[in-house]
PDB file of C-alpha atoms in Angstrom:
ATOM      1  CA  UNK A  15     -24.253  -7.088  -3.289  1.00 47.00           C
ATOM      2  CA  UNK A  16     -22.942  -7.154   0.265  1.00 63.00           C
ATOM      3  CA  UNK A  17     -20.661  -9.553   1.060  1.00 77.00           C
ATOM      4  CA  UNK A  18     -21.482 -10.479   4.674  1.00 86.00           C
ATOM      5  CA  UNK A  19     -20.011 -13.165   6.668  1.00 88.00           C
ATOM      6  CA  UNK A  20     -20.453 -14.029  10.646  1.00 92.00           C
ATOM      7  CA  UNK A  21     -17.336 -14.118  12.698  1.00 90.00           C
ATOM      8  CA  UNK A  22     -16.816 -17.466  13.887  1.00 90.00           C
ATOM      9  CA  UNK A  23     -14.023 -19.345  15.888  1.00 88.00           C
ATOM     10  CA  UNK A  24     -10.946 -21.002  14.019  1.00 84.00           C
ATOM     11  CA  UNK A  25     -10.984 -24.211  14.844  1.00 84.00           C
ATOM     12  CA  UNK A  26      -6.761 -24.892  15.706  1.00 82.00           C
ATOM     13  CA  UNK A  27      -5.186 -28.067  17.015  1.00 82.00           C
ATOM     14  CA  UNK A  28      -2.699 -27.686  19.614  1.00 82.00           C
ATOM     15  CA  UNK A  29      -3.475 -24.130  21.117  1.00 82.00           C
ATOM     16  CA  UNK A  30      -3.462 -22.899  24.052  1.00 86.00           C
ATOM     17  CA  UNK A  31      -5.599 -19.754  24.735  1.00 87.00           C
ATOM     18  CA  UNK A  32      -4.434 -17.191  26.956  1.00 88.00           C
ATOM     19  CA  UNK A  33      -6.567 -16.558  29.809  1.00 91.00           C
ATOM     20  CA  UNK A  34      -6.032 -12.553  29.883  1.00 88.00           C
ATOM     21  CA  UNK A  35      -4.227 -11.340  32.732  1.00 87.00           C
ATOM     22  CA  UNK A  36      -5.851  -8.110  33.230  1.00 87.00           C
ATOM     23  CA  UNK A  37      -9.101  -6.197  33.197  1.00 88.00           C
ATOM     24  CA  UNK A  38     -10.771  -5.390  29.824  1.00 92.00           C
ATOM     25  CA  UNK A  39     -10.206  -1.996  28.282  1.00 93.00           C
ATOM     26  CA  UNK A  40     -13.347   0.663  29.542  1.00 95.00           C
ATOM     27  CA  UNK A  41     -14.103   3.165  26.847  1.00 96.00           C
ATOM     28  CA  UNK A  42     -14.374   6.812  28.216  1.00 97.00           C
ATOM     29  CA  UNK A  43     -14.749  10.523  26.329  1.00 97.00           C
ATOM     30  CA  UNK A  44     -11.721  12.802  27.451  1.00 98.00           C
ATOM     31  CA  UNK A  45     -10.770  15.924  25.973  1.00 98.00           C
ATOM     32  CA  UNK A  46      -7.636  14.877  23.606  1.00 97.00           C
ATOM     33  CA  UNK A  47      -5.480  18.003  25.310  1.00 97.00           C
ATOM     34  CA  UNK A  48      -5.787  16.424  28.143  1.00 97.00           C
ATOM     35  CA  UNK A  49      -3.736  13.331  26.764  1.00 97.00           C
ATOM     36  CA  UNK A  50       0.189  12.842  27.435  1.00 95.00           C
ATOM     37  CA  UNK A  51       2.682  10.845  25.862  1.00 92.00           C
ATOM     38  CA  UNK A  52       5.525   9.152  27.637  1.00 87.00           C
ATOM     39  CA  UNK A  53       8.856   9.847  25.392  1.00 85.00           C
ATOM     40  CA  UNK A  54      10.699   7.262  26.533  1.00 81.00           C
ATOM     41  CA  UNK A  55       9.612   4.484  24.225  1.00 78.00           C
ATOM     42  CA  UNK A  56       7.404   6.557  21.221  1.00 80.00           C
ATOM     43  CA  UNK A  57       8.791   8.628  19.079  1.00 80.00           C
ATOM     44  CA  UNK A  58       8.435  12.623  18.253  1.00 87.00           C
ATOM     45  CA  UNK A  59       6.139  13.265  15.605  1.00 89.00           C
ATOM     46  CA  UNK A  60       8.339  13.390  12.240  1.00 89.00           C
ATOM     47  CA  UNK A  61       7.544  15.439   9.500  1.00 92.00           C
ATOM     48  CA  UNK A  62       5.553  13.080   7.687  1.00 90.00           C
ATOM     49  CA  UNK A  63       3.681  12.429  11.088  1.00 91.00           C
ATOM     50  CA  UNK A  64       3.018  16.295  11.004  1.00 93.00           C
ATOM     51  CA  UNK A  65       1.622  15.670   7.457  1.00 95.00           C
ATOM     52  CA  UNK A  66      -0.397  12.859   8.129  1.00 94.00           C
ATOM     53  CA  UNK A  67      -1.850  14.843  11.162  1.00 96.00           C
ATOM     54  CA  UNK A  68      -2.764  17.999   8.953  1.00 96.00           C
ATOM     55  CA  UNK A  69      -4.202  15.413   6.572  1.00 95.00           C
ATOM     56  CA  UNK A  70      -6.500  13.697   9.283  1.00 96.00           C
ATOM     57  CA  UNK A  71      -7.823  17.042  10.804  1.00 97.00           C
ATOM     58  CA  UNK A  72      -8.428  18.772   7.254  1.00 97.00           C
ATOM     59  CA  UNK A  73     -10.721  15.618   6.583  1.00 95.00           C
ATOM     60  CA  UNK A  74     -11.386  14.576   9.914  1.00 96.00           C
ATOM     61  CA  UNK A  75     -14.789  12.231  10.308  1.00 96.00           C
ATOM     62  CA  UNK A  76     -16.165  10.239  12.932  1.00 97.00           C
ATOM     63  CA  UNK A  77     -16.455   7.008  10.272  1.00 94.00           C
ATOM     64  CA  UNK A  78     -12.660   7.001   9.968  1.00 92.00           C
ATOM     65  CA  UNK A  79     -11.991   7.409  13.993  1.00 96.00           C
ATOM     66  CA  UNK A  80     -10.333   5.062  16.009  1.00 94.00           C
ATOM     67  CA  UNK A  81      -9.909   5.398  19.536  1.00 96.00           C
ATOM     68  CA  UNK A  82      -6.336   6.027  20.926  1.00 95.00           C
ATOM     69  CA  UNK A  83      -5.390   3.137  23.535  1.00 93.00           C
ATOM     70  CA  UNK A  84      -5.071   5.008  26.948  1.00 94.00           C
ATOM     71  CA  UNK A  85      -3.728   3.848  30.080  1.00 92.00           C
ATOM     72  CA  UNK A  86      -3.711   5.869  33.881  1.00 93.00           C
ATOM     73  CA  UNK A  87      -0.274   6.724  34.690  1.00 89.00           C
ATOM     74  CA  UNK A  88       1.083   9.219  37.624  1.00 87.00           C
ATOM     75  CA  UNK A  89       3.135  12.393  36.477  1.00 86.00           C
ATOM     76  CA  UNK A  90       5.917  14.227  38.364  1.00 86.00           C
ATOM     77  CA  UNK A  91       3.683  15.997  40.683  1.00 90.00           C
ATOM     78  CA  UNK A  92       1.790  12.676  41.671  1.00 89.00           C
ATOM     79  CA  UNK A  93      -1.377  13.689  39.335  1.00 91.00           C
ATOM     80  CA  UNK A  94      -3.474  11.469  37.889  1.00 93.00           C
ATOM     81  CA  UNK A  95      -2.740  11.403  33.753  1.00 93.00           C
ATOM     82  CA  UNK A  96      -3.856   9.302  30.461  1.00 95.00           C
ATOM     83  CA  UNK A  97      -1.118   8.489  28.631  1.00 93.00           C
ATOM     84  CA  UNK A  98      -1.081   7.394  25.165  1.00 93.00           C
ATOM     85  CA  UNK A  99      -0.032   3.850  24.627  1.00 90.00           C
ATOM     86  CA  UNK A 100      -1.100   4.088  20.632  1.00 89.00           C
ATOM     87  CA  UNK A 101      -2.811   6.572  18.774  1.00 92.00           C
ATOM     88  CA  UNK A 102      -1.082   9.676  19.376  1.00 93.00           C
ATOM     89  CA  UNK A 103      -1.461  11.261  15.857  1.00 94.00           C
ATOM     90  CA  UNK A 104      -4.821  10.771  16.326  1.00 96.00           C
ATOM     91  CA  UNK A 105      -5.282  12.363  19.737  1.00 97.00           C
ATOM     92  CA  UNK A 106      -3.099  15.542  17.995  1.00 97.00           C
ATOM     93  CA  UNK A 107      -4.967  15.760  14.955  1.00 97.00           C
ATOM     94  CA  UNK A 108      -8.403  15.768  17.088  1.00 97.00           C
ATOM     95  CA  UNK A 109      -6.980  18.558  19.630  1.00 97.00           C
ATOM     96  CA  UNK A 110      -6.063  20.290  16.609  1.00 97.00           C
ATOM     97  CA  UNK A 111      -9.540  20.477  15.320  1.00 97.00           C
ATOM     98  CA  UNK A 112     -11.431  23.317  16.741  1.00 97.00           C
ATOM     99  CA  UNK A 113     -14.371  21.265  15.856  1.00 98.00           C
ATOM    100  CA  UNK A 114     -13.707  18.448  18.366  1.00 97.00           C
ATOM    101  CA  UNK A 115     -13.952  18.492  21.707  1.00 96.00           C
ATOM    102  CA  UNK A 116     -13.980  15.294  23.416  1.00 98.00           C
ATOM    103  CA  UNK A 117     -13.027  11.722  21.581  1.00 98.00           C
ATOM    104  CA  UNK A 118     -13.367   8.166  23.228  1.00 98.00           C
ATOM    105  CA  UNK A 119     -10.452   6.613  24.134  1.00 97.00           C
ATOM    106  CA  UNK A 120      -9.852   3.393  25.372  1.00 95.00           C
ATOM    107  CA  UNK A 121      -8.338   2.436  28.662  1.00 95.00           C
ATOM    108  CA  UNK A 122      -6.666  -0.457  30.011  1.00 92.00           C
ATOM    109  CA  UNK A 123      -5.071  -2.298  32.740  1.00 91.00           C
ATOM    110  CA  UNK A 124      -1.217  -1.087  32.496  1.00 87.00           C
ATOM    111  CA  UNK A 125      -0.286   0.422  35.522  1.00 81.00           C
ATOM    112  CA  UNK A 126       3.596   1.236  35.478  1.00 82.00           C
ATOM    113  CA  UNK A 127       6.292   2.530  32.811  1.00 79.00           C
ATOM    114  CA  UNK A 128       7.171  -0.640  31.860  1.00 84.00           C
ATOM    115  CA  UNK A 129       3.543  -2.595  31.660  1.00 83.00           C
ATOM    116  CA  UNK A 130       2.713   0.831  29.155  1.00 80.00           C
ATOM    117  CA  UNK A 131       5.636  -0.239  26.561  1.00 81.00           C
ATOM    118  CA  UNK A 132       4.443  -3.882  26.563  1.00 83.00           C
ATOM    119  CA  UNK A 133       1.432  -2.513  25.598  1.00 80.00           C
ATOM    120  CA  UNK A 134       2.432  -0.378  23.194  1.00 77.00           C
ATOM    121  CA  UNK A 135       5.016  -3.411  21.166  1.00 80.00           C
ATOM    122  CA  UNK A 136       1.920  -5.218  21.483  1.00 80.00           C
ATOM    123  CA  UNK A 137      -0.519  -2.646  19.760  1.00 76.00           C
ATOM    124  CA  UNK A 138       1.974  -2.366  16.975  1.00 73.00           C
ATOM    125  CA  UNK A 139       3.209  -5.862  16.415  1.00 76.00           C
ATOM    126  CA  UNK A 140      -0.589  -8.108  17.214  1.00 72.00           C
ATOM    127  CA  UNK A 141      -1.967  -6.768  14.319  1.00 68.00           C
ATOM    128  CA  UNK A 142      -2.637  -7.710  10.716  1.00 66.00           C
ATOM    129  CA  UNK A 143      -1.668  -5.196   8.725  1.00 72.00           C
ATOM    130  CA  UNK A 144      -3.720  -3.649   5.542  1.00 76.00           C
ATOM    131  CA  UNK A 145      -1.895  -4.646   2.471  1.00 83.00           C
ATOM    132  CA  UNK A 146      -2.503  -1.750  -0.718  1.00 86.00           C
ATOM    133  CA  UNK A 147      -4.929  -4.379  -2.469  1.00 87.00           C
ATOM    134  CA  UNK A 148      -7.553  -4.075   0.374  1.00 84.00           C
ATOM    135  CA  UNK A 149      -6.886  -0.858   0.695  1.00 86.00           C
ATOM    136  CA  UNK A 150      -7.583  -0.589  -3.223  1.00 91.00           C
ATOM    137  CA  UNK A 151     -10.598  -2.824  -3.003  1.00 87.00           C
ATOM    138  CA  UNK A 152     -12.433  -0.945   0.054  1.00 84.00           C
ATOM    139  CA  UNK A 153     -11.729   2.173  -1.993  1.00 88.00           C
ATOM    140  CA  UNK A 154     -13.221   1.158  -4.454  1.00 88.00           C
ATOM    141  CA  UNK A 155     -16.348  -0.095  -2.969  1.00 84.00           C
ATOM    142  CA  UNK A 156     -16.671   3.220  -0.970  1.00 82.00           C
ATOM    143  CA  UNK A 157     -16.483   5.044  -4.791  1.00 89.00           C
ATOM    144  CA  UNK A 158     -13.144   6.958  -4.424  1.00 89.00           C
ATOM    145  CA  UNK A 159     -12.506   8.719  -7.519  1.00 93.00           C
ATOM    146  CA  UNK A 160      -8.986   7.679  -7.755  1.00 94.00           C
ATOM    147  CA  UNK A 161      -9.426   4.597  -7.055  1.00 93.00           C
ATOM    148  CA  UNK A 162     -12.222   3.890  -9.764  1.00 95.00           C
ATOM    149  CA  UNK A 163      -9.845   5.668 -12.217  1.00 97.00           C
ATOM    150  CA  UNK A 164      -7.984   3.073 -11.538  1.00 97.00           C
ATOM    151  CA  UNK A 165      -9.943   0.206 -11.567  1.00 96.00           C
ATOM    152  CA  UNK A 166     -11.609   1.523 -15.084  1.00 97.00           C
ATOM    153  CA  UNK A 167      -7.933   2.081 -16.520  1.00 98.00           C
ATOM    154  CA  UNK A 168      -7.419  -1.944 -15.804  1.00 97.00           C
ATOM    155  CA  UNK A 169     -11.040  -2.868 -17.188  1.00 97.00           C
ATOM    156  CA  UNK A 170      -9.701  -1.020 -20.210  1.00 97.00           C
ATOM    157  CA  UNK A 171      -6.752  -2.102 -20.634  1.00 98.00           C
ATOM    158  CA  UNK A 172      -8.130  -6.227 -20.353  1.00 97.00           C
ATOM    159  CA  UNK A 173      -6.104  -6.371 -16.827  1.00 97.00           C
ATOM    160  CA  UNK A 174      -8.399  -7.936 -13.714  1.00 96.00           C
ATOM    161  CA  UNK A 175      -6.903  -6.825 -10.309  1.00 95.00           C
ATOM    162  CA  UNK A 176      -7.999  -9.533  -8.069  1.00 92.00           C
ATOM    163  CA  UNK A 177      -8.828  -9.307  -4.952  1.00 83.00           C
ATOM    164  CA  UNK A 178      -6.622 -11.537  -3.177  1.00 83.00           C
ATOM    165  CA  UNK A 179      -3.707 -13.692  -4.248  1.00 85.00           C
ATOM    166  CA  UNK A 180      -4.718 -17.407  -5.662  1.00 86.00           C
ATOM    167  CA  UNK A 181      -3.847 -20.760  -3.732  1.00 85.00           C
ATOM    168  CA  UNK A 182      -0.312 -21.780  -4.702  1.00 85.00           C
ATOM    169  CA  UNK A 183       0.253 -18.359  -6.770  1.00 85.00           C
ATOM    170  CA  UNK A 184      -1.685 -20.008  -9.245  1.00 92.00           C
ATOM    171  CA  UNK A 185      -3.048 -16.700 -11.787  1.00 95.00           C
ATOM    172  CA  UNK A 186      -4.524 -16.749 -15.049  1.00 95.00           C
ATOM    173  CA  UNK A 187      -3.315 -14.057 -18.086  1.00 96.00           C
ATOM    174  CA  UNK A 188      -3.906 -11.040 -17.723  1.00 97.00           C
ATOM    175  CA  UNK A 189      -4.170 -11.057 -13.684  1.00 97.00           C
ATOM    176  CA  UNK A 190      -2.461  -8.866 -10.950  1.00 97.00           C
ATOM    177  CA  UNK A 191      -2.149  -7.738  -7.672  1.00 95.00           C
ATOM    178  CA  UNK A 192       0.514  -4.541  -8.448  1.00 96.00           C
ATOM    179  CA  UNK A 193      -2.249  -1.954  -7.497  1.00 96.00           C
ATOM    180  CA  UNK A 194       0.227   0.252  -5.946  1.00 94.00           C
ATOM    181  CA  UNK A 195       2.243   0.022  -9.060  1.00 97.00           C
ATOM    182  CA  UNK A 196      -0.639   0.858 -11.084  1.00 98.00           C
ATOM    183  CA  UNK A 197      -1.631   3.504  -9.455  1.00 97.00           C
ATOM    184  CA  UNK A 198       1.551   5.236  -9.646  1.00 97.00           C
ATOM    185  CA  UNK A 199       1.768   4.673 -13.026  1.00 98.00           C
ATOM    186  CA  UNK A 200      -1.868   6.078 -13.111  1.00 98.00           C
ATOM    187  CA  UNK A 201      -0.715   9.410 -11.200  1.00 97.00           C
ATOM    188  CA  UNK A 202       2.539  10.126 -13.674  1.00 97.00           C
ATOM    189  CA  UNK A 203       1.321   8.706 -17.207  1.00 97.00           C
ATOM    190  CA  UNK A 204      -2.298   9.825 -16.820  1.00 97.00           C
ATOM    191  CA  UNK A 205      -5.505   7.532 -17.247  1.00 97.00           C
ATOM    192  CA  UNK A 206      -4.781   6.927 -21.007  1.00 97.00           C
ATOM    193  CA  UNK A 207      -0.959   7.054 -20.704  1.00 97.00           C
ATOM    194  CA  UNK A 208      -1.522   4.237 -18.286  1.00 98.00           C
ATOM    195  CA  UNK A 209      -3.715   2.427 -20.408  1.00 98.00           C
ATOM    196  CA  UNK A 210      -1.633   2.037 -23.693  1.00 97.00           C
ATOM    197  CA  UNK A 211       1.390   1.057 -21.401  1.00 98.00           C
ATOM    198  CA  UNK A 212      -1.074  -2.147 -19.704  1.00 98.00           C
ATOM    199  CA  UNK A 213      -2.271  -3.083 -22.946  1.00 98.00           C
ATOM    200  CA  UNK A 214       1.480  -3.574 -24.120  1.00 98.00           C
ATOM    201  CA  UNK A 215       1.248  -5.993 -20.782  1.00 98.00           C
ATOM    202  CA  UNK A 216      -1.803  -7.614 -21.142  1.00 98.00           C
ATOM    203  CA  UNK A 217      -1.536  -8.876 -24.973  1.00 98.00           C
ATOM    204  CA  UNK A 218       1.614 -10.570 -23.673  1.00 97.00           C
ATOM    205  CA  UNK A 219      -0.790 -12.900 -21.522  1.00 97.00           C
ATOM    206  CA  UNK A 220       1.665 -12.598 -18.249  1.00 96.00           C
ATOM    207  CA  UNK A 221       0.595 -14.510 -15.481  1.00 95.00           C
ATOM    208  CA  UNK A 222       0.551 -12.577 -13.404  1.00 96.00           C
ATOM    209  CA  UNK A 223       1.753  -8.769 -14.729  1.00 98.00           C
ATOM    210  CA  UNK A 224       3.590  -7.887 -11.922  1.00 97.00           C
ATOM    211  CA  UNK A 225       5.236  -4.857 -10.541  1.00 98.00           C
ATOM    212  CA  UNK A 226       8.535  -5.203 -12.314  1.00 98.00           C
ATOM    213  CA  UNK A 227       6.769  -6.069 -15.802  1.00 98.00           C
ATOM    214  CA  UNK A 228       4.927  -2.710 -15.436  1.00 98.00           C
ATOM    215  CA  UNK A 229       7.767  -0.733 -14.628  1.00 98.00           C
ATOM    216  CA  UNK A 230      10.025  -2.120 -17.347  1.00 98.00           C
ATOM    217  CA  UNK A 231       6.661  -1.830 -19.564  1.00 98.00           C
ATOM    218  CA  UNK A 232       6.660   2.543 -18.573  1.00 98.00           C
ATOM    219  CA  UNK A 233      10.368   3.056 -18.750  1.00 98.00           C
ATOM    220  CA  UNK A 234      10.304   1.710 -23.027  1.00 98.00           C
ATOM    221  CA  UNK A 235       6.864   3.321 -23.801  1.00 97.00           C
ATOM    222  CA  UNK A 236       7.860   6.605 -22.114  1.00 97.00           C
ATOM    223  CA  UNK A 237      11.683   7.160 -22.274  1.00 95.00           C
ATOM    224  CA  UNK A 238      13.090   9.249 -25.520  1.00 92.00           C
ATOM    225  CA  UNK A 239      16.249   6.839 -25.577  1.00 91.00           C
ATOM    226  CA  UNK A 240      13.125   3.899 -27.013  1.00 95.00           C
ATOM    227  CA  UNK A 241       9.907   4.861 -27.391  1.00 93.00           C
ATOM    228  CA  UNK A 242      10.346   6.525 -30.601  1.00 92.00           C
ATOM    229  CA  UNK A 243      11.977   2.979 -32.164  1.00 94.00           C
ATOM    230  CA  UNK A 244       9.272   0.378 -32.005  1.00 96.00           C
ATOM    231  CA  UNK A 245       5.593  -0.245 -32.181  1.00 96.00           C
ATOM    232  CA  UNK A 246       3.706  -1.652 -29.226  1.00 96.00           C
ATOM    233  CA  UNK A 247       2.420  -4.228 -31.031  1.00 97.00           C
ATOM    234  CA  UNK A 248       6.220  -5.605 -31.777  1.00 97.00           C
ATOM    235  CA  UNK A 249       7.159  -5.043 -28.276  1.00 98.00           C
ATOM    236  CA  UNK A 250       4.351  -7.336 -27.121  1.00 98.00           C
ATOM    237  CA  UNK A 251       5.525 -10.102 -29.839  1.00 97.00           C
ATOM    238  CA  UNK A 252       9.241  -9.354 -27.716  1.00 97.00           C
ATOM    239  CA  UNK A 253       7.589  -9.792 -24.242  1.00 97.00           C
ATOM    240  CA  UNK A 254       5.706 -13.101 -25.444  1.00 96.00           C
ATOM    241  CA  UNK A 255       8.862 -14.772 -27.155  1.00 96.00           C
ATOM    242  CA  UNK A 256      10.701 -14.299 -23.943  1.00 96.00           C
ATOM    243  CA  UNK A 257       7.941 -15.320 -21.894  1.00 91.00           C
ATOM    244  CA  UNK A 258      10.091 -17.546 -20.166  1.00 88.00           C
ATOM    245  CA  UNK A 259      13.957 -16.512 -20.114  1.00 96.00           C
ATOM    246  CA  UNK A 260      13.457 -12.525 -19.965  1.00 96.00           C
ATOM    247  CA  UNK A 261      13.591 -12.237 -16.060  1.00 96.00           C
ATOM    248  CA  UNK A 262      16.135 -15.007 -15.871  1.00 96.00           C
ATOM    249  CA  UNK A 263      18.542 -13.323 -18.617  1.00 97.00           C
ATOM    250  CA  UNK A 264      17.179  -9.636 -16.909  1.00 97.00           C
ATOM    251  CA  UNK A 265      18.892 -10.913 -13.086  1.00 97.00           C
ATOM    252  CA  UNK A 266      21.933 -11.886 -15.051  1.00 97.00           C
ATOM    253  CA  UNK A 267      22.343  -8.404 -16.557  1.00 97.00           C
ATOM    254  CA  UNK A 268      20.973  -6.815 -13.300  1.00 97.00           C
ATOM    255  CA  UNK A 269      23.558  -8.558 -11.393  1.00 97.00           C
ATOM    256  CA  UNK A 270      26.516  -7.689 -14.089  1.00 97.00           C
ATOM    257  CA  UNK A 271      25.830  -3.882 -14.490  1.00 97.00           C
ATOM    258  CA  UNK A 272      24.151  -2.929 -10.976  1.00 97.00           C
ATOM    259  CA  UNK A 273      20.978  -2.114 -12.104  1.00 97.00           C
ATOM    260  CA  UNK A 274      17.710  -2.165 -10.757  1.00 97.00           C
ATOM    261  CA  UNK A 275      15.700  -5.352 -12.117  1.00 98.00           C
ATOM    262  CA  UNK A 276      13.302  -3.666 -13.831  1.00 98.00           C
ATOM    263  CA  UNK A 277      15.877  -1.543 -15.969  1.00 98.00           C
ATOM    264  CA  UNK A 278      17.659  -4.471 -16.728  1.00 98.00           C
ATOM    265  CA  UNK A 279      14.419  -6.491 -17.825  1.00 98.00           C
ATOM    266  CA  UNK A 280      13.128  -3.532 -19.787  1.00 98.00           C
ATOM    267  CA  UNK A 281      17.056  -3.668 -22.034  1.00 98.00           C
ATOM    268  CA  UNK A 282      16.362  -7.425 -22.470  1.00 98.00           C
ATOM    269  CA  UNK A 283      12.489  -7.308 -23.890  1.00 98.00           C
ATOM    270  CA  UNK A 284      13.886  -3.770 -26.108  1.00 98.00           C
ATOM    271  CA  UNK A 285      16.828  -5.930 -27.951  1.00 97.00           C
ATOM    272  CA  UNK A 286      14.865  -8.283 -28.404  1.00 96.00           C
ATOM    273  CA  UNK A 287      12.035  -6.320 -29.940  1.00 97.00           C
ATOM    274  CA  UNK A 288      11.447  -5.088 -34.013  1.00 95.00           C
ATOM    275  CA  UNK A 289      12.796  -1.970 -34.570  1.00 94.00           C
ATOM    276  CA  UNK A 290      11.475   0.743 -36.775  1.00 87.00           C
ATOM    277  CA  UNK A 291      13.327   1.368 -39.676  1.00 80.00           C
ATOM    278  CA  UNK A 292      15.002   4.938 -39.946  1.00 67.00           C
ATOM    279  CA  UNK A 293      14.447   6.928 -43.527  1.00 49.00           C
ATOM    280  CA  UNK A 294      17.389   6.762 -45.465  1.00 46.00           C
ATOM    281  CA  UNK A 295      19.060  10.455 -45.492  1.00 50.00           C
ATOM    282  CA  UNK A 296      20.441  11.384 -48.769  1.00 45.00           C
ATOM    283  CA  UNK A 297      23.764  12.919 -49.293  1.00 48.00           C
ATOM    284  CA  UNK A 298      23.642  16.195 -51.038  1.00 44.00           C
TER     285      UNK A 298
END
């Protein structure tokens, strides 16, 4: 069922709305080779911009476009130019595309060098940004493959992701919001790999199972130096006991040794869990 909602005002005491000091932006189609780029305050495209750029023409679509913020500027030669204020791995990856010709852009009211880079902090710094749970979620909804894998690897494993953090950090067993973290784990343990690692989690009842938890969790059920000397079920008993001194007693032994908190919590839950008893070799 869709989830729709009208936008509406937020009602704010003592604010003071801006009355905007320029024109609105005009939307117009340009061809994107037409575009320039001033230099002076945006970067060069990196490598993983190249990446990104080969990524967004090889699955270019109209549904994922947004429009590159434009604004008229004059060039050496006293020609008329757009430059890009924001958007210029778009406006490469669609003049890349033999299969695009002209994209909308959208133009506004900066008319020298230095009204351009105010525009362009603002584009990047007045914006919420997407955390990897929405991201997750909207994937989800639009039936992305990976995405349901791992949703379905959760369901199985008696782990809800929700959907947004609770009032006061307030979660019940079994709850998280490490969807980046399971996904990884996902990508390197496989869908079932992943799923006997989570259950180790989720019989513990951690509220929530965060990112740390689950990479502590990987490193004992996957690593030759302890995997092979206890049974899931007695490492859940471990993570249970300790419910409530493991991550104090792991930022102790973090701190002492220089190790990564999750390395550190993972030695405290494996001393602390049943070990499997060795045959007895006999002496010849």
């Amino acid at each position: 069922m869709e989830k729709l909602k009208p936008i509406s005002p937020l009602r704010m005491t003592d604010l003071s709305p801006n009355a905007p000091p320029t024109g609105e932006p005009i939307c117009e189609r340009v061809d994107p080779t037409t575009l320039y780029v001033d230099h002076s305050y945006q970067r060069q495209v990196s490598e993983r911009g190249r990446k990104q750029i080969r990524k967004v023409v090889e699955q270019f679509c109209w549904t994922k476009f947004k429009p590159p913020i434009c604004a008229y500027a004059v060039d050496e030669n006293g020609a008329t130019v757009l430059k890009v204020l924001d958007g210029q791995h778009t406006a490469i990856a669609a003049a890349s595309n033999p299969h695009v010709g002209m994209i909308p852009v959208m133009i506004v009211d900066a008319p020298d060098n230095r009204a351009q880079a105010a525009a362009f902090v603002g584009q990047n710094t007045q914006r919420v940004g997407i955390t990897p749970l929405q991201l997750h979620q909207a994937a989800v909804v639009s039936g992305d493959e990976d995405a349901m894998t791992v949703e379905l690897v959760c369901s199985r494993a008696g782990i809800k992701v929700v959907t947004t953090p609770p009032a006061a950090a307030k979660y019940r067993a079994r709850e998280t919001i490490a969807i980046a973290t399971i996904s990884g784990l996902v990508n390197r343990q496989t869908a079932i790999g992943a799923r006997r690692i989570l259950e180790v989690l989720a019989n513990a009842d951690f509220a929530p199972i965060t990112s740390p938890q689950i990479r502590a969790a990987e490193l004992l059920m996957t690593h030759k130096e302890f995997n092979q000397r206890f049974d899931p079920e007695d490492l859940t008993k471990a993570m249970a006991n300790l419910y409530l001194t493991a991550e104090e007693d792991a930022k102790v032994y973090a701190h002492a040794h220089k190790l990564p908190f999750f390395k550190a919590l993972a030695i405290v839950w494996f001393r602390s869990t049943k070990k499997r008893r060795t045959p007895i070799r006999l002496v010849a």
